[in-house]
Amino acid sequence: MSTLVQINVLPHQAEDDDYIAEVAFKKARLRADDVREWDIRKRSIDARKSPVKISLQIEFWKKGEERPSIPPFVPQDVSNAPEIAIIGAGPAGLYAALRAVEGGLKPIIFERGKDVRARRRDLAAINKDHIVNPDSNYCFGEGGAGTYSDGKLYTRSKKRGNVLKALEWFVHFGAVEDILVDAHPHIGTNKLPKIITAMREAIIAHGGEVRFDTKLTDLKVVDNQIAAIQVNDTDWLDFDNVILATGHSARDIFYLLHKRNIKIEAKPFAIGVRIEHQQELIDDIQYHSDGDNPYLPPASYSLVQQVDGMGVYSFCMCPGGIIAPCATSQEEVVTNGWSPSKRDNPYANSGIVVSVTPEDLPNYKKDDPFVCLDFQKSVERACWEAAGKTQAAPAQRMRDFVDGRVSKNFPKTSYQPGIVSVDLNKVLPDILSKRLKKAFRAYGRKMKGYLTNDAVIHAPESRTSSPVSIPREWETLEHVEVKGLYPCGEGAGYAGGIISAAIDGINCVDKIIEKKQA
């Protein structure tokens, strides 16, 4: 059995293996002659006070102890195996397919969008020409919403499944091993396409299928059992197990389920704005004026505040990042953020969102599954109209927003489609704007310098999670009314990021395997 110790070192010492070994051996009360191997198991930054420290968890294997070595991915040839349908090639869908290949099932992925590289042309069209392809954008296409919005791999969902396995699969397909160690692992939008491509190639090489430009358009249920799916309004295909991993923005799927009397429900979600500061400022605040330390990475932050009975919190914080246009139809504006692997852009951005429940909303109707979705859509359309009916985002300097002034000009922004000066107090519903203003004042007290007119608010940040849930049985993970239909990942309301979605995909396939073996 290995030995674990925790040590703290200064940033410049964190790359010095000899120094780390000296401190760790002393802490563990071990001699070098007693140890077969050692490694860093976890790494995090402790910036609670000056000087900033790097916290390291060191694992030792003594002589005579074997370090576990389990292959992360063990595929089978599933060319002639029983077939399952997977709707969506985001992290939930891809990981479901990989687990199927491991478990002796043939996955057939149906993805409405394009492959991960072909998507880039449509992303360029949004940024440069303000043209939104409703089936190929930042949300839809191979890899899902996470591929071109950062690749953050941090999750709090430790009880939902094997986080380490999900991370090891990323490493197996090309990610750096640092993601197994860092407390907040991150791949970067520039690195993810190659990894996603490798996953797809492995699925196909072992007998699975991936079909692009193939959209789910109907479902057939017979005696409360899924029987077939229709794609592209033409072909009907028989399946008795369908994993629905369509992501948080596939609104047409919610409408389809409702039309077919398959139960869906409104669920709490969060909506607000995306704020952009200079990264240098965030570094100085978080690192106690040691922001130019070359041994420290660009700083992140996490903020939360209760305001008038609702939580207001930071979401998807992107150090050294860029704000991107993430609309999925032409007559809406949506913002999100991402960072390259080096996080070396001069900006820091984060969603600042208000947590709302269906009952909080002015359009609330009991048993209306679309109450949150309708509110989300109304905010996105209002922002589109306010900024001139393009993909430009309505914007306001932070202090101007808090004080109720229209901004006369702006610093440079990373948002490529451009920004338009508006009074966001008049564009956003009061339920959001009033709480955001109070939260920004509170954040300014928590992080001295955060509340500044050099920061720019871009609206809206609205796709934090699905505003609709697709209910499923706790034990089988099947829909509560339809056997063989597995609501999965963020779009169904069971995940909140890449890793939790990936784990949910694995879990759904595990349940199918259990059912077939019973």
Coordinates of C-alpha atoms in Angstrom, one line a residue:
M1 CA 0.0 0.0 0.0
S2 CA 1.4 3.4 -1.0
T3 CA 2.1 6.3 1.4
L4 CA 0.7 9.8 0.9
V5 CA 2.0 13.1 2.3
Q6 CA 1.0 16.7 1.8
I7 CA 3.6 19.4 1.4
N8 CA 3.6 23.1 0.5
V9 CA 6.3 24.8 -1.5
L10 CA 6.9 28.2 -3.1
P11 CA 6.0 28.6 -6.8
H12 CA 9.6 28.6 -7.9
Q13 CA 10.3 25.3 -6.0
A14 CA 7.3 23.5 -7.6
E15 CA 9.4 22.5 -10.6
D16 CA 12.5 21.4 -8.6
D17 CA 12.1 17.6 -8.2
D18 CA 15.2 17.3 -6.0
Y19 CA 13.8 19.9 -3.5
I20 CA 10.3 18.3 -3.6
A21 CA 11.8 14.9 -2.9
E22 CA 13.9 16.2 0.0
V23 CA 10.9 17.9 1.7
A24 CA 8.5 15.0 1.0
F25 CA 10.9 12.3 2.2
K26 CA 11.4 14.2 5.4
K27 CA 7.7 14.7 5.9
A28 CA 7.0 11.0 5.2
R29 CA 9.9 9.9 7.5
L30 CA 11.2 7.8 4.7
R31 CA 14.7 7.2 3.4
A32 CA 15.5 7.1 -0.3
D33 CA 16.8 3.5 0.1
D34 CA 13.3 2.5 1.3
V35 CA 11.4 3.9 -1.7
R36 CA 10.9 2.2 -5.1
E37 CA 9.1 5.1 -6.7
W38 CA 7.4 8.4 -6.0
D39 CA 5.2 10.8 -7.9
I40 CA 3.0 13.9 -7.5
R41 CA -0.6 12.8 -7.1
K42 CA -2.3 16.2 -6.7
R43 CA -1.3 19.8 -7.3
S44 CA -3.1 22.9 -6.3
I45 CA -2.5 26.6 -5.6
D46 CA -3.0 28.0 -2.1
A47 CA -3.5 31.7 -2.6
R48 CA -5.4 32.4 0.6
K49 CA -2.6 34.6 1.9
S50 CA 0.8 35.8 1.0
P51 CA 3.1 34.3 0.0
V52 CA 1.2 32.1 -2.5
K53 CA 2.1 28.4 -2.0
I54 CA 1.8 25.3 -4.2
S55 CA 0.2 22.4 -2.4
L56 CA 1.5 19.0 -3.5
Q57 CA 0.3 15.5 -2.5
I58 CA 3.1 13.1 -2.9
E59 CA 2.6 9.3 -3.2
F60 CA 5.4 6.9 -2.3
W61 CA 5.7 3.2 -3.2
K62 CA 8.2 1.4 -1.0
K63 CA 10.4 -1.4 -2.2
G64 CA 8.3 -4.5 -2.5
E65 CA 5.1 -2.6 -3.2
E66 CA 3.7 -2.7 -6.7
R67 CA 2.4 0.5 -8.3
P68 CA -1.0 -0.4 -9.9
S69 CA -0.9 -0.4 -13.7
I70 CA -4.4 -0.9 -15.2
P71 CA -4.9 -0.2 -19.0
P72 CA -7.3 2.8 -19.1
F73 CA -9.1 1.7 -22.2
V74 CA -9.6 -2.0 -23.2
P75 CA -11.8 -2.2 -26.4
Q76 CA -13.4 -5.2 -28.0
D77 CA -14.3 -5.8 -31.7
V78 CA -18.0 -4.9 -31.7
S79 CA -18.6 -5.0 -35.4
N80 CA -21.3 -7.7 -35.0
A81 CA -22.4 -6.9 -31.5
P82 CA -25.9 -5.8 -30.3
E83 CA -26.4 -2.2 -31.4
I84 CA -27.3 0.8 -29.3
A85 CA -28.2 4.3 -30.5
I86 CA -26.4 7.3 -29.0
I87 CA -27.9 10.7 -29.9
G88 CA -25.2 13.3 -29.7
A89 CA -21.4 13.3 -29.9
G90 CA -20.6 15.5 -27.0
P91 CA -18.7 14.1 -23.9
A92 CA -21.7 12.1 -22.7
G93 CA -22.2 10.5 -26.2
L94 CA -18.5 9.9 -26.9
Y95 CA -17.9 8.3 -23.5
A96 CA -21.0 6.2 -23.8
A97 CA -19.7 5.0 -27.1
L98 CA -16.2 4.2 -25.7
R99 CA -17.8 2.3 -22.8
A100 CA -20.0 0.4 -25.2
V101 CA -16.9 -0.6 -27.2
E102 CA -15.3 -1.8 -24.0
G103 CA -18.5 -3.6 -22.9
G104 CA -19.3 -5.5 -26.0
L105 CA -22.0 -3.3 -27.5
K106 CA -21.9 -1.7 -30.9
P107 CA -22.5 2.1 -30.6
I108 CA -24.0 4.1 -33.4
I109 CA -23.7 7.8 -32.7
F110 CA -26.1 10.2 -34.5
E111 CA -24.7 13.7 -34.5
R112 CA -26.7 16.6 -35.9
G113 CA -23.6 18.7 -36.5
K114 CA -20.3 18.2 -38.3
D115 CA -17.0 16.6 -37.3
V116 CA -14.8 18.6 -35.0
R117 CA -12.6 20.2 -37.6
A118 CA -15.4 21.0 -40.1
R119 CA -17.1 22.9 -37.3
R120 CA -14.4 25.6 -37.5
R121 CA -15.8 27.1 -40.7
D122 CA -19.2 27.6 -39.0
L123 CA -17.6 29.1 -35.9
A124 CA -15.7 31.6 -38.2
A125 CA -19.0 32.5 -39.8
I126 CA -20.5 33.4 -36.5
N127 CA -17.5 35.5 -35.4
K128 CA -16.9 37.3 -38.7
D129 CA -20.2 37.3 -40.6
H130 CA -22.7 37.0 -37.8
I131 CA -24.2 33.9 -39.5
V132 CA -25.5 31.1 -37.2
N133 CA -25.8 27.6 -38.5
P134 CA -28.4 26.0 -36.3
D135 CA -26.8 22.6 -36.5
S136 CA -23.2 23.5 -36.4
N137 CA -22.0 26.1 -33.9
Y138 CA -20.3 26.4 -30.5
C139 CA -22.9 24.1 -29.0
F140 CA -23.6 21.5 -31.7
G141 CA -21.1 19.3 -33.5
E142 CA -18.6 16.6 -32.6
G143 CA -17.3 17.1 -29.1
G144 CA -20.3 19.1 -28.0
A145 CA -20.3 22.5 -26.3
G146 CA -17.1 21.8 -24.3
T147 CA -14.8 21.3 -27.3
Y148 CA -14.7 24.9 -28.4
S149 CA -15.4 26.4 -25.0
D150 CA -12.4 25.5 -23.1
G151 CA -12.2 21.9 -22.1
K152 CA -12.4 22.5 -18.3
L153 CA -12.3 19.1 -16.6
Y154 CA -13.0 20.0 -13.0
T155 CA -16.0 18.5 -11.4
R156 CA -17.5 18.2 -7.9
S157 CA -19.5 15.1 -9.0
K158 CA -17.2 12.7 -7.2
K159 CA -20.0 10.4 -6.2
R160 CA -21.5 10.0 -9.7
G161 CA -18.8 7.7 -11.0
N162 CA -15.1 7.1 -11.7
V163 CA -13.6 10.6 -12.3
L164 CA -10.1 9.2 -12.6
K165 CA -11.2 6.7 -15.3
A166 CA -12.8 9.6 -17.3
L167 CA -9.5 11.6 -17.0
E168 CA -7.4 8.6 -17.8
W169 CA -9.3 8.1 -21.1
F170 CA -8.5 11.7 -22.0
V171 CA -4.8 11.0 -21.4
H172 CA -5.1 7.7 -23.4
F173 CA -6.4 9.7 -26.4
G174 CA -3.7 12.4 -26.2
A175 CA -4.2 14.8 -23.3
V176 CA -1.2 15.7 -21.1
E177 CA -0.8 13.7 -17.9
D178 CA -1.0 16.9 -15.9
I179 CA -4.8 16.6 -16.0
L180 CA -4.5 13.6 -13.6
V181 CA -2.6 15.8 -11.1
D182 CA -4.0 19.4 -11.3
A183 CA -6.8 20.2 -8.9
H184 CA -8.6 22.1 -11.7
P185 CA -7.5 20.3 -14.9
H186 CA -7.9 22.0 -18.2
I187 CA -7.0 20.9 -21.8
G188 CA -7.7 24.0 -23.9
T189 CA -9.7 24.6 -27.0
N190 CA -6.6 24.4 -29.2
K191 CA -5.8 20.8 -28.0
L192 CA -9.2 19.2 -27.8
P193 CA -10.0 18.7 -31.5
K194 CA -7.2 16.2 -31.9
I195 CA -8.2 14.3 -28.8
I196 CA -11.9 14.2 -29.9
T197 CA -10.8 12.9 -33.3
A198 CA -8.7 10.1 -31.7
M199 CA -11.8 9.0 -29.7
R200 CA -14.0 8.9 -32.8
E201 CA -11.3 7.0 -34.7
A202 CA -11.1 4.4 -31.9
I203 CA -14.8 3.9 -31.8
I204 CA -14.9 3.3 -35.6
A205 CA -11.8 1.1 -35.6
H206 CA -13.4 -1.3 -33.2
G207 CA -16.7 -1.6 -35.0
G208 CA -18.8 1.4 -33.9
E209 CA -20.2 4.0 -36.1
V210 CA -20.4 7.8 -36.1
R211 CA -22.8 9.5 -38.4
F212 CA -22.6 13.3 -38.8
D213 CA -25.2 15.7 -40.2
T214 CA -27.7 13.2 -38.9
K215 CA -30.4 14.8 -36.7
L216 CA -33.0 12.9 -34.5
T217 CA -36.4 14.0 -35.7
D218 CA -38.8 11.6 -34.2
L219 CA -39.2 8.6 -31.8
K220 CA -41.4 5.6 -31.8
V221 CA -42.6 4.1 -28.5
V222 CA -44.5 0.8 -28.4
D223 CA -46.0 -0.4 -25.1
N224 CA -43.9 2.0 -23.1
Q225 CA -40.7 0.7 -24.8
I226 CA -38.5 2.7 -27.3
A227 CA -38.8 0.9 -30.6
A228 CA -37.3 3.1 -33.3
I229 CA -35.9 6.5 -34.1
Q230 CA -36.3 8.7 -37.2
V231 CA -33.3 10.8 -38.5
N232 CA -33.4 13.7 -40.9
D233 CA -37.2 13.4 -41.2
T234 CA -36.8 10.4 -43.5
D235 CA -35.2 7.1 -42.3
W236 CA -36.7 5.0 -39.5
L237 CA -34.2 2.8 -37.6
D238 CA -35.1 0.1 -35.1
F239 CA -33.4 0.4 -31.6
D240 CA -34.5 -0.9 -28.3
N241 CA -31.8 1.1 -26.4
V242 CA -31.4 4.8 -27.1
I243 CA -29.1 7.1 -25.1
L244 CA -30.3 10.7 -25.4
A245 CA -27.2 12.8 -25.0
T246 CA -28.2 15.9 -27.0
G247 CA -26.7 18.7 -24.7
H248 CA -28.3 21.6 -23.0
S249 CA -29.2 23.6 -26.1
A250 CA -31.1 21.0 -28.2
R251 CA -34.4 22.7 -27.7
D252 CA -36.0 20.8 -30.6
I253 CA -35.6 17.5 -28.6
F254 CA -37.6 18.9 -25.7
Y255 CA -40.4 19.9 -28.0
L256 CA -40.2 16.5 -29.7
L257 CA -40.5 14.7 -26.4
H258 CA -43.4 16.9 -25.3
K259 CA -45.2 16.3 -28.7
R260 CA -44.8 12.6 -28.2
N261 CA -46.2 12.8 -24.6
I262 CA -42.9 11.7 -23.2
K263 CA -42.6 13.4 -19.8
I264 CA -40.2 16.4 -19.4
E265 CA -40.1 19.0 -16.6
A266 CA -38.9 22.5 -16.0
K267 CA -35.8 22.6 -13.8
P268 CA -33.8 25.3 -12.0
F269 CA -31.0 26.8 -14.0
A270 CA -28.8 29.9 -14.0
I271 CA -28.7 33.0 -16.3
G272 CA -26.8 36.3 -16.2
V273 CA -23.9 37.9 -18.0
R274 CA -20.2 37.4 -18.8
I275 CA -17.7 39.8 -17.3
E276 CA -14.3 40.5 -18.7
H277 CA -11.3 42.0 -16.8
Q278 CA -7.7 42.4 -17.7
Q279 CA -5.9 39.2 -16.6
E280 CA -3.2 41.3 -15.0
L281 CA -5.7 42.8 -12.6
I282 CA -7.1 39.4 -11.5
D283 CA -3.5 38.1 -11.0
D284 CA -2.6 41.0 -8.8
I285 CA -5.8 40.6 -6.7
Q286 CA -5.6 36.9 -6.3
Y287 CA -1.8 36.7 -5.8
H288 CA -1.6 39.6 -3.4
S289 CA 0.3 41.9 -5.7
D290 CA 2.6 39.0 -6.8
G291 CA 0.8 38.8 -10.1
D292 CA 3.9 39.1 -12.2
N293 CA 5.5 36.0 -10.6
P294 CA 6.6 33.9 -13.6
Y295 CA 6.1 30.7 -11.7
L296 CA 2.4 31.3 -11.2
P297 CA -0.2 30.5 -13.8
P298 CA -2.9 33.1 -14.8
A299 CA -5.2 33.4 -11.8
S300 CA -8.8 32.3 -11.6
Y301 CA -11.5 33.1 -9.1
S302 CA -14.7 31.7 -7.7
L303 CA -17.3 34.0 -6.2
V304 CA -20.7 33.4 -4.7
Q305 CA -23.2 35.7 -3.0
Q306 CA -26.8 35.3 -1.7
V307 CA -28.8 38.2 -3.0
D308 CA -32.5 38.6 -2.1
G309 CA -33.0 34.9 -1.7
M310 CA -31.1 33.8 -4.8
G311 CA -27.6 32.7 -5.4
V312 CA -25.4 34.8 -7.7
Y313 CA -22.1 33.1 -8.6
S314 CA -19.2 32.9 -11.0
F315 CA -19.5 30.2 -13.6
C316 CA -16.9 28.8 -16.1
M317 CA -14.2 31.2 -15.2
C318 CA -11.6 31.5 -18.0
P319 CA -8.1 32.8 -17.1
G320 CA -6.3 34.2 -20.2
G321 CA -9.5 33.6 -22.1
I322 CA -11.8 34.8 -24.9
I323 CA -15.5 35.4 -24.9
A324 CA -17.3 33.6 -27.8
P325 CA -20.7 33.8 -29.5
C326 CA -22.7 30.7 -28.7
A327 CA -26.1 31.2 -30.2
T328 CA -27.8 28.2 -31.8
S329 CA -30.3 30.2 -33.9
Q330 CA -30.1 33.5 -35.8
E331 CA -32.4 35.6 -33.7
E332 CA -30.6 35.4 -30.4
V333 CA -27.4 36.4 -28.7
V334 CA -25.5 34.0 -26.3
T335 CA -22.1 34.4 -24.8
N336 CA -19.7 31.9 -23.3
G337 CA -15.9 31.8 -22.5
W338 CA -12.9 29.6 -23.3
S339 CA -9.2 29.5 -22.9
P340 CA -6.4 28.1 -25.0
S341 CA -4.1 25.5 -23.3
K342 CA -1.5 28.2 -22.3
R343 CA -4.2 30.6 -21.1
D344 CA -2.0 33.4 -22.5
N345 CA -4.6 35.9 -23.7
P346 CA -4.6 39.3 -21.8
Y347 CA -8.2 38.9 -20.6
A348 CA -9.9 37.0 -17.8
N349 CA -13.6 36.3 -18.2
S350 CA -16.3 34.6 -16.2
G351 CA -20.0 34.1 -16.3
I352 CA -21.8 35.8 -13.4
V353 CA -25.2 34.2 -13.2
V354 CA -28.3 34.2 -11.0
S355 CA -29.7 30.9 -9.9
V356 CA -33.4 30.8 -10.6
T357 CA -36.2 28.2 -10.1
P358 CA -39.4 27.9 -12.2
E359 CA -41.4 29.5 -9.3
D360 CA -39.1 32.6 -9.3
L361 CA -40.0 33.5 -12.9
P362 CA -42.7 36.1 -13.9
N363 CA -44.0 33.7 -16.6
Y364 CA -44.4 30.8 -14.1
K365 CA -47.2 28.3 -14.7
K366 CA -47.6 25.2 -12.8
D367 CA -46.8 22.0 -14.8
D368 CA -45.5 24.1 -17.7
P369 CA -42.2 22.3 -18.7
F370 CA -41.1 25.2 -20.8
V371 CA -41.3 28.0 -18.3
C372 CA -37.5 28.3 -17.8
L373 CA -36.8 27.7 -21.4
D374 CA -39.2 30.4 -22.5
F375 CA -37.6 32.8 -20.0
Q376 CA -34.1 31.9 -21.3
K377 CA -35.2 32.5 -24.9
S378 CA -36.8 35.8 -24.1
V379 CA -33.6 37.1 -22.6
E380 CA -31.5 35.9 -25.5
R381 CA -33.9 37.6 -28.0
A382 CA -34.0 40.8 -26.0
C383 CA -30.2 41.0 -26.1
W384 CA -30.2 40.3 -29.8
E385 CA -32.7 43.1 -30.5
A386 CA -30.9 45.6 -28.2
A387 CA -27.5 45.1 -29.9
G388 CA -28.9 45.6 -33.4
K389 CA -30.1 42.1 -34.4
T390 CA -26.6 40.7 -35.2
Q391 CA -24.3 38.6 -33.1
A392 CA -22.9 41.7 -31.5
A393 CA -23.4 41.6 -27.7
P394 CA -25.1 44.3 -25.7
A395 CA -22.5 45.6 -23.3
Q396 CA -21.8 48.0 -20.4
R397 CA -18.8 48.9 -18.3
M398 CA -19.1 47.3 -14.9
R399 CA -19.3 50.4 -12.7
D400 CA -21.6 52.1 -15.3
F401 CA -24.0 49.1 -15.0
V402 CA -24.0 49.3 -11.2
D403 CA -24.5 53.1 -11.2
G404 CA -27.1 53.1 -14.1
R405 CA -25.1 54.9 -16.7
V406 CA -24.7 54.1 -20.4
S407 CA -21.1 53.6 -21.3
K408 CA -19.7 56.2 -23.7
N409 CA -16.8 54.0 -24.9
F410 CA -15.1 50.6 -24.2
P411 CA -11.7 49.2 -23.7
K412 CA -10.7 46.5 -26.2
T413 CA -12.7 43.3 -25.8
S414 CA -12.0 39.7 -26.9
Y415 CA -15.5 39.2 -28.2
Q416 CA -15.0 39.1 -32.0
P417 CA -18.5 39.9 -33.3
G418 CA -18.3 43.2 -31.4
I419 CA -20.2 44.9 -28.6
V420 CA -22.9 47.7 -28.6
S421 CA -23.3 50.1 -25.7
V422 CA -26.7 49.8 -24.0
D423 CA -28.2 50.1 -20.5
L424 CA -28.3 46.5 -19.5
N425 CA -30.6 47.5 -16.6
K426 CA -33.3 48.1 -19.3
V427 CA -32.5 45.0 -21.3
L428 CA -32.2 42.4 -18.6
P429 CA -35.3 41.5 -16.5
D430 CA -35.3 43.1 -13.0
I431 CA -35.0 39.6 -11.4
L432 CA -31.5 39.5 -13.0
S433 CA -30.2 43.1 -13.2
K434 CA -31.0 44.1 -9.6
R435 CA -29.4 41.0 -8.1
L436 CA -26.3 41.3 -10.4
K437 CA -25.8 44.9 -9.3
K438 CA -25.9 43.9 -5.6
A439 CA -23.6 41.0 -6.3
F440 CA -21.0 43.1 -8.1
R441 CA -20.9 45.5 -5.1
A442 CA -20.4 42.5 -2.8
Y443 CA -17.7 41.0 -5.0
G444 CA -15.9 44.4 -5.0
R445 CA -15.7 44.1 -1.2
K446 CA -14.4 40.5 -1.4
M447 CA -11.9 41.2 -4.1
K448 CA -10.5 44.7 -3.9
G449 CA -10.3 46.1 -7.4
Y450 CA -12.8 43.7 -9.0
L451 CA -15.6 46.3 -9.2
T452 CA -14.0 48.6 -11.8
N453 CA -15.1 50.5 -14.9
D454 CA -12.3 48.9 -16.8
A455 CA -14.3 45.6 -16.8
V456 CA -16.9 45.1 -19.4
I457 CA -20.2 43.2 -19.1
H458 CA -21.3 41.2 -22.1
A459 CA -24.9 39.8 -22.1
P460 CA -26.3 37.3 -21.8
E461 CA -24.6 34.2 -20.3
S462 CA -27.6 31.9 -20.6
R463 CA -26.5 28.4 -21.4
T464 CA -25.1 27.4 -18.1
S465 CA -27.2 24.3 -17.9
S466 CA -30.4 22.9 -19.3
P467 CA -33.7 24.7 -18.3
V468 CA -35.5 21.4 -18.9
S469 CA -35.0 18.0 -17.3
I470 CA -35.9 14.6 -18.7
P471 CA -36.9 12.5 -15.7
R472 CA -35.4 9.0 -15.3
E473 CA -35.5 6.1 -12.9
W474 CA -32.8 6.3 -10.2
E475 CA -32.0 2.6 -10.4
T476 CA -32.1 1.9 -14.1
L477 CA -31.4 5.4 -15.5
E478 CA -34.2 4.8 -18.0
H479 CA -36.9 7.4 -18.6
V480 CA -39.7 7.2 -16.0
E481 CA -42.2 6.2 -18.7
V482 CA -40.2 4.8 -21.6
K483 CA -38.1 1.7 -21.2
G484 CA -34.9 1.7 -23.2
L485 CA -34.7 5.5 -23.4
Y486 CA -31.8 6.8 -21.4
P487 CA -31.8 10.6 -20.8
C488 CA -28.1 11.4 -20.3
G489 CA -25.7 14.3 -19.6
E490 CA -26.3 18.0 -19.4
G491 CA -29.2 18.1 -21.8
A492 CA -31.3 15.8 -19.6
G493 CA -30.3 17.6 -16.4
Y494 CA -27.8 15.0 -15.0
A495 CA -24.4 16.7 -15.5
G496 CA -22.8 20.1 -15.3
G497 CA -19.6 19.9 -17.3
I498 CA -17.4 17.7 -19.5
I499 CA -16.4 15.1 -16.9
S500 CA -19.7 14.8 -15.2
A501 CA -21.4 14.3 -18.6
A502 CA -18.7 11.8 -19.6
I503 CA -19.3 9.8 -16.4
D504 CA -23.1 9.9 -17.0
G505 CA -22.5 8.5 -20.5
I506 CA -20.5 5.6 -19.0
N507 CA -23.1 5.0 -16.3
C508 CA -26.0 4.8 -18.9
V509 CA -24.1 2.1 -20.9
D510 CA -23.3 0.2 -17.7
K511 CA -27.0 0.0 -17.1
I512 CA -27.7 -1.3 -20.6
I513 CA -24.9 -3.9 -20.1
E514 CA -26.5 -5.0 -16.8
K515 CA -29.9 -5.3 -18.4
K516 CA -28.6 -7.4 -21.2
Q517 CA -26.7 -9.7 -18.8
A518 CA -29.7 -10.1 -16.5

